[in-house]
Amino acid sequence: MNNLETLIHKLPAKPGIQGREKYFNSAVLVPLILIKDEYHLLFQKRAQSISQGNEICFPGGKFESEIDKGYADTAIRETCEELGIHESNIKLIGQMDTIVAPMGATVDVFIGTINHSVINTLSYDVNEVEEVFSIPVSLLKDIEVEKHSVGILIHPSLFDENGNETILLPSKELGLPKKYQTPWTGRKYRVLVYKTDYGIIWGITAEIIFDFLGKYS
């Protein structure tokens, strides 16, 4: 087998994310619940004591290779743990595009329906979840999404609280152009915001809603 044949043989059948192992890999479930003949999206507000406390999000979390066979398993497992429901009450109906966030994380997004009968008996994990609520899809479609942005600044070195510098990229020693020896500006990154009666929904969760609504209409 020559080099070209070897290359063809090793190409992935389904292209993924190059260098995925370098990222924090996670998955979420976009839960749909049928209430009075209308679909709602189920959200949760994160407990104040954990990372990104009080923020509104979908259930989900870190991919655990020792436990999860794939990212769908992650989404289901985390949903069951956080909401206190059995996986038999979740039916996956599809997958959306994977999000690659500039902070070094990937989010695989799955859509599933949750049996309405369990909603009134949720036993969510209070260590992670402060509140659970649903919003009709039709109401979300009527909210005018706000579009903002943040600037990405790339640092070749970092300073700690004592002013000590840690070189991450030895730009000068490598002979890279001078502009790469000090922080340089990357592209702007879009930040979407939905203002709801339950609070602000923004960031990755808002991006997922925006993409979902575009496909749902």
Coordinates of C-alpha atoms in Angstrom, one line a residue:
M1 CA 0.0 0.0 0.0
N2 CA 1.5 3.4 -1.1
N3 CA 1.3 6.6 0.9
L4 CA -1.7 7.9 -0.9
E5 CA -3.6 4.6 -0.4
T6 CA -2.6 4.7 3.3
L7 CA -3.9 8.3 3.6
I8 CA -7.2 7.4 2.0
H9 CA -7.6 4.4 4.3
K10 CA -7.0 6.5 7.4
L11 CA -9.4 9.4 6.5
P12 CA -12.4 9.4 8.8
A13 CA -15.6 8.1 7.5
K14 CA -17.3 11.0 9.2
P15 CA -15.1 14.1 9.8
G16 CA -15.1 15.4 13.3
I17 CA -13.2 18.1 15.2
Q18 CA -9.5 18.1 14.8
G19 CA -7.6 17.8 18.1
R20 CA -10.7 17.3 20.0
E21 CA -8.8 15.8 22.9
K22 CA -7.3 19.3 23.6
Y23 CA -10.8 20.7 24.4
F24 CA -13.1 20.4 27.4
N25 CA -15.7 18.1 25.8
S26 CA -19.3 18.2 26.9
A27 CA -22.8 17.5 25.7
V28 CA -26.3 18.9 26.5
L29 CA -29.9 17.9 26.0
V30 CA -32.4 20.3 24.6
P31 CA -35.5 18.8 26.3
L32 CA -38.9 19.2 24.7
I33 CA -42.1 18.7 26.7
L34 CA -45.6 18.7 25.4
I35 CA -47.8 20.7 27.6
K36 CA -51.5 21.4 26.6
D37 CA -50.7 20.5 22.9
E38 CA -47.8 22.9 22.8
Y39 CA -44.1 22.1 23.0
H40 CA -42.0 23.8 25.7
L41 CA -38.2 23.8 26.2
L42 CA -37.1 22.8 29.7
F43 CA -34.4 24.9 31.3
Q44 CA -32.6 24.8 34.6
K45 CA -31.0 27.5 36.7
R46 CA -27.6 26.5 38.0
A47 CA -27.0 26.4 41.7
Q48 CA -25.3 29.6 43.0
S49 CA -22.4 27.6 44.6
I50 CA -21.2 26.0 41.4
S51 CA -19.3 27.3 38.3
Q52 CA -21.4 29.8 36.3
G53 CA -23.9 29.8 39.2
N54 CA -27.4 31.3 38.7
E55 CA -27.1 31.0 34.9
I56 CA -29.9 29.5 32.9
C57 CA -28.9 26.5 30.8
F58 CA -29.9 23.1 29.4
P59 CA -29.1 19.9 31.3
G60 CA -25.7 18.5 30.4
G61 CA -22.1 18.2 31.4
K62 CA -18.6 16.8 30.8
F63 CA -18.1 13.8 28.6
E64 CA -16.7 10.9 30.7
S65 CA -14.8 8.4 28.5
E66 CA -14.9 5.8 31.3
I67 CA -18.7 5.9 31.5
D68 CA -20.1 7.2 28.3
K69 CA -19.9 5.3 25.0
G70 CA -20.7 8.6 23.1
Y71 CA -21.8 12.1 23.6
A72 CA -25.5 11.1 23.5
D73 CA -24.8 9.0 26.6
T74 CA -23.3 12.1 28.3
A75 CA -26.4 14.2 27.5
I76 CA -28.8 11.6 28.8
R77 CA -26.7 10.7 31.9
E78 CA -26.3 14.3 33.0
T79 CA -30.0 15.0 32.4
C80 CA -31.0 12.1 34.5
E81 CA -28.6 13.1 37.3
E82 CA -29.5 16.7 37.3
L83 CA -33.3 16.4 37.0
G84 CA -33.7 13.2 38.9
I85 CA -35.5 11.3 36.2
H86 CA -35.0 7.8 34.6
E87 CA -33.6 7.6 31.1
S88 CA -36.7 5.7 30.0
N89 CA -38.5 9.0 30.2
I90 CA -36.2 10.5 27.6
K91 CA -36.5 9.9 23.8
L92 CA -33.7 11.3 21.7
I93 CA -35.0 12.6 18.3
G94 CA -31.8 14.0 16.8
Q95 CA -28.6 15.9 17.1
M96 CA -27.7 19.5 16.2
D97 CA -24.3 20.9 15.2
T98 CA -21.4 20.7 17.6
I99 CA -20.4 24.1 19.1
V100 CA -16.7 24.9 19.5
A101 CA -16.4 27.7 22.0
P102 CA -13.4 30.1 22.0
M103 CA -12.7 29.3 25.7
G104 CA -11.6 25.8 24.6
A105 CA -14.8 23.8 25.0
T106 CA -16.9 21.7 22.6
V107 CA -20.6 21.1 23.2
D108 CA -22.5 18.3 21.4
V109 CA -26.2 19.2 21.3
F110 CA -28.9 16.6 21.3
I111 CA -32.7 17.1 21.1
G112 CA -35.0 14.9 23.0
T113 CA -38.5 14.7 24.4
I114 CA -39.3 14.1 28.0
N115 CA -42.4 12.4 29.2
H116 CA -44.7 15.1 30.6
S117 CA -45.9 12.8 33.4
V118 CA -42.5 13.2 35.3
I119 CA -42.5 17.0 35.3
N120 CA -44.4 17.3 38.6
T121 CA -42.3 14.7 40.3
L122 CA -38.8 16.0 39.4
S123 CA -36.3 15.4 42.1
Y124 CA -33.5 17.6 40.8
D125 CA -30.1 17.7 42.4
V126 CA -30.1 20.9 44.5
N127 CA -26.3 20.8 44.6
E128 CA -26.3 21.6 40.9
V129 CA -29.8 23.0 40.1
E130 CA -31.6 25.8 41.8
E131 CA -34.7 25.8 39.7
V132 CA -36.3 24.0 36.8
F133 CA -38.9 25.7 34.5
S134 CA -40.2 25.5 30.9
I135 CA -40.9 28.2 28.3
P136 CA -43.2 27.6 25.3
V137 CA -41.3 27.4 22.0
S138 CA -43.9 29.9 20.5
L139 CA -43.0 32.4 23.2
L140 CA -39.3 32.1 22.6
K141 CA -39.9 32.7 18.9
D142 CA -41.6 36.0 19.8
I143 CA -38.7 37.2 21.8
E144 CA -36.4 39.5 19.7
V145 CA -32.9 38.1 20.3
E146 CA -30.2 40.7 21.1
K147 CA -26.9 40.3 19.2
H148 CA -23.8 41.6 20.9
S149 CA -20.1 40.6 20.7
V150 CA -16.9 40.3 22.7
G151 CA -13.4 40.8 21.6
I152 CA -11.0 37.9 21.8
L153 CA -7.5 38.9 23.0
I154 CA -4.7 36.3 22.5
H155 CA -1.9 36.4 25.2
P156 CA 1.5 34.7 24.5
S157 CA 2.1 35.0 28.3
L158 CA 0.2 35.3 31.5
F159 CA 0.8 37.1 34.8
D160 CA -0.3 35.8 38.2
E161 CA -1.5 37.9 41.1
N162 CA 2.1 38.6 42.1
G163 CA 3.1 39.8 38.7
N164 CA 5.1 36.7 37.8
E165 CA 5.0 36.0 34.1
T166 CA 4.5 32.5 32.6
I167 CA 5.6 32.3 28.9
L168 CA 3.1 30.3 26.9
L169 CA 4.4 30.9 23.5
P170 CA 8.1 32.0 23.2
S171 CA 7.3 34.2 20.3
K172 CA 10.6 36.2 20.4
E173 CA 12.8 33.1 20.8
L174 CA 11.0 31.5 17.9
G175 CA 11.6 34.5 15.7
L176 CA 7.9 35.1 15.1
P177 CA 6.8 38.6 13.9
K178 CA 6.9 41.3 16.6
K179 CA 3.1 41.6 16.7
Y180 CA 3.0 38.1 18.2
Q181 CA 5.3 39.0 21.1
T182 CA 2.6 41.0 22.9
P183 CA -1.2 40.3 23.1
W184 CA -2.9 40.5 19.8
T185 CA -6.6 40.8 18.9
G186 CA -8.5 37.9 17.4
R187 CA -11.9 38.0 15.8
K188 CA -15.0 39.3 17.5
Y189 CA -17.2 36.5 18.9
R190 CA -21.0 36.8 18.7
V191 CA -22.9 36.8 22.0
L192 CA -26.7 36.3 21.8
V193 CA -29.1 37.3 24.6
Y194 CA -32.7 36.4 25.2
K195 CA -34.6 38.4 27.9
T196 CA -37.2 36.2 29.5
D197 CA -39.5 36.4 32.6
Y198 CA -37.1 33.9 34.2
G199 CA -34.0 35.9 33.6
I200 CA -31.4 36.5 31.0
I201 CA -30.4 33.5 28.7
W202 CA -27.2 34.2 26.9
G203 CA -24.0 32.7 25.6
I204 CA -23.9 29.0 24.4
T205 CA -27.4 28.3 25.6
A206 CA -28.7 31.3 23.6
E207 CA -26.8 30.1 20.6
I208 CA -28.4 26.7 20.9
I209 CA -31.9 28.2 21.2
F210 CA -31.2 30.4 18.1
D211 CA -30.2 27.4 16.1
F212 CA -33.1 25.3 17.3
L213 CA -35.7 28.0 16.5
G214 CA -34.3 28.3 13.0
K215 CA -34.7 24.6 12.4
Y216 CA -38.1 24.4 14.2
S217 CA -39.9 27.1 12.1

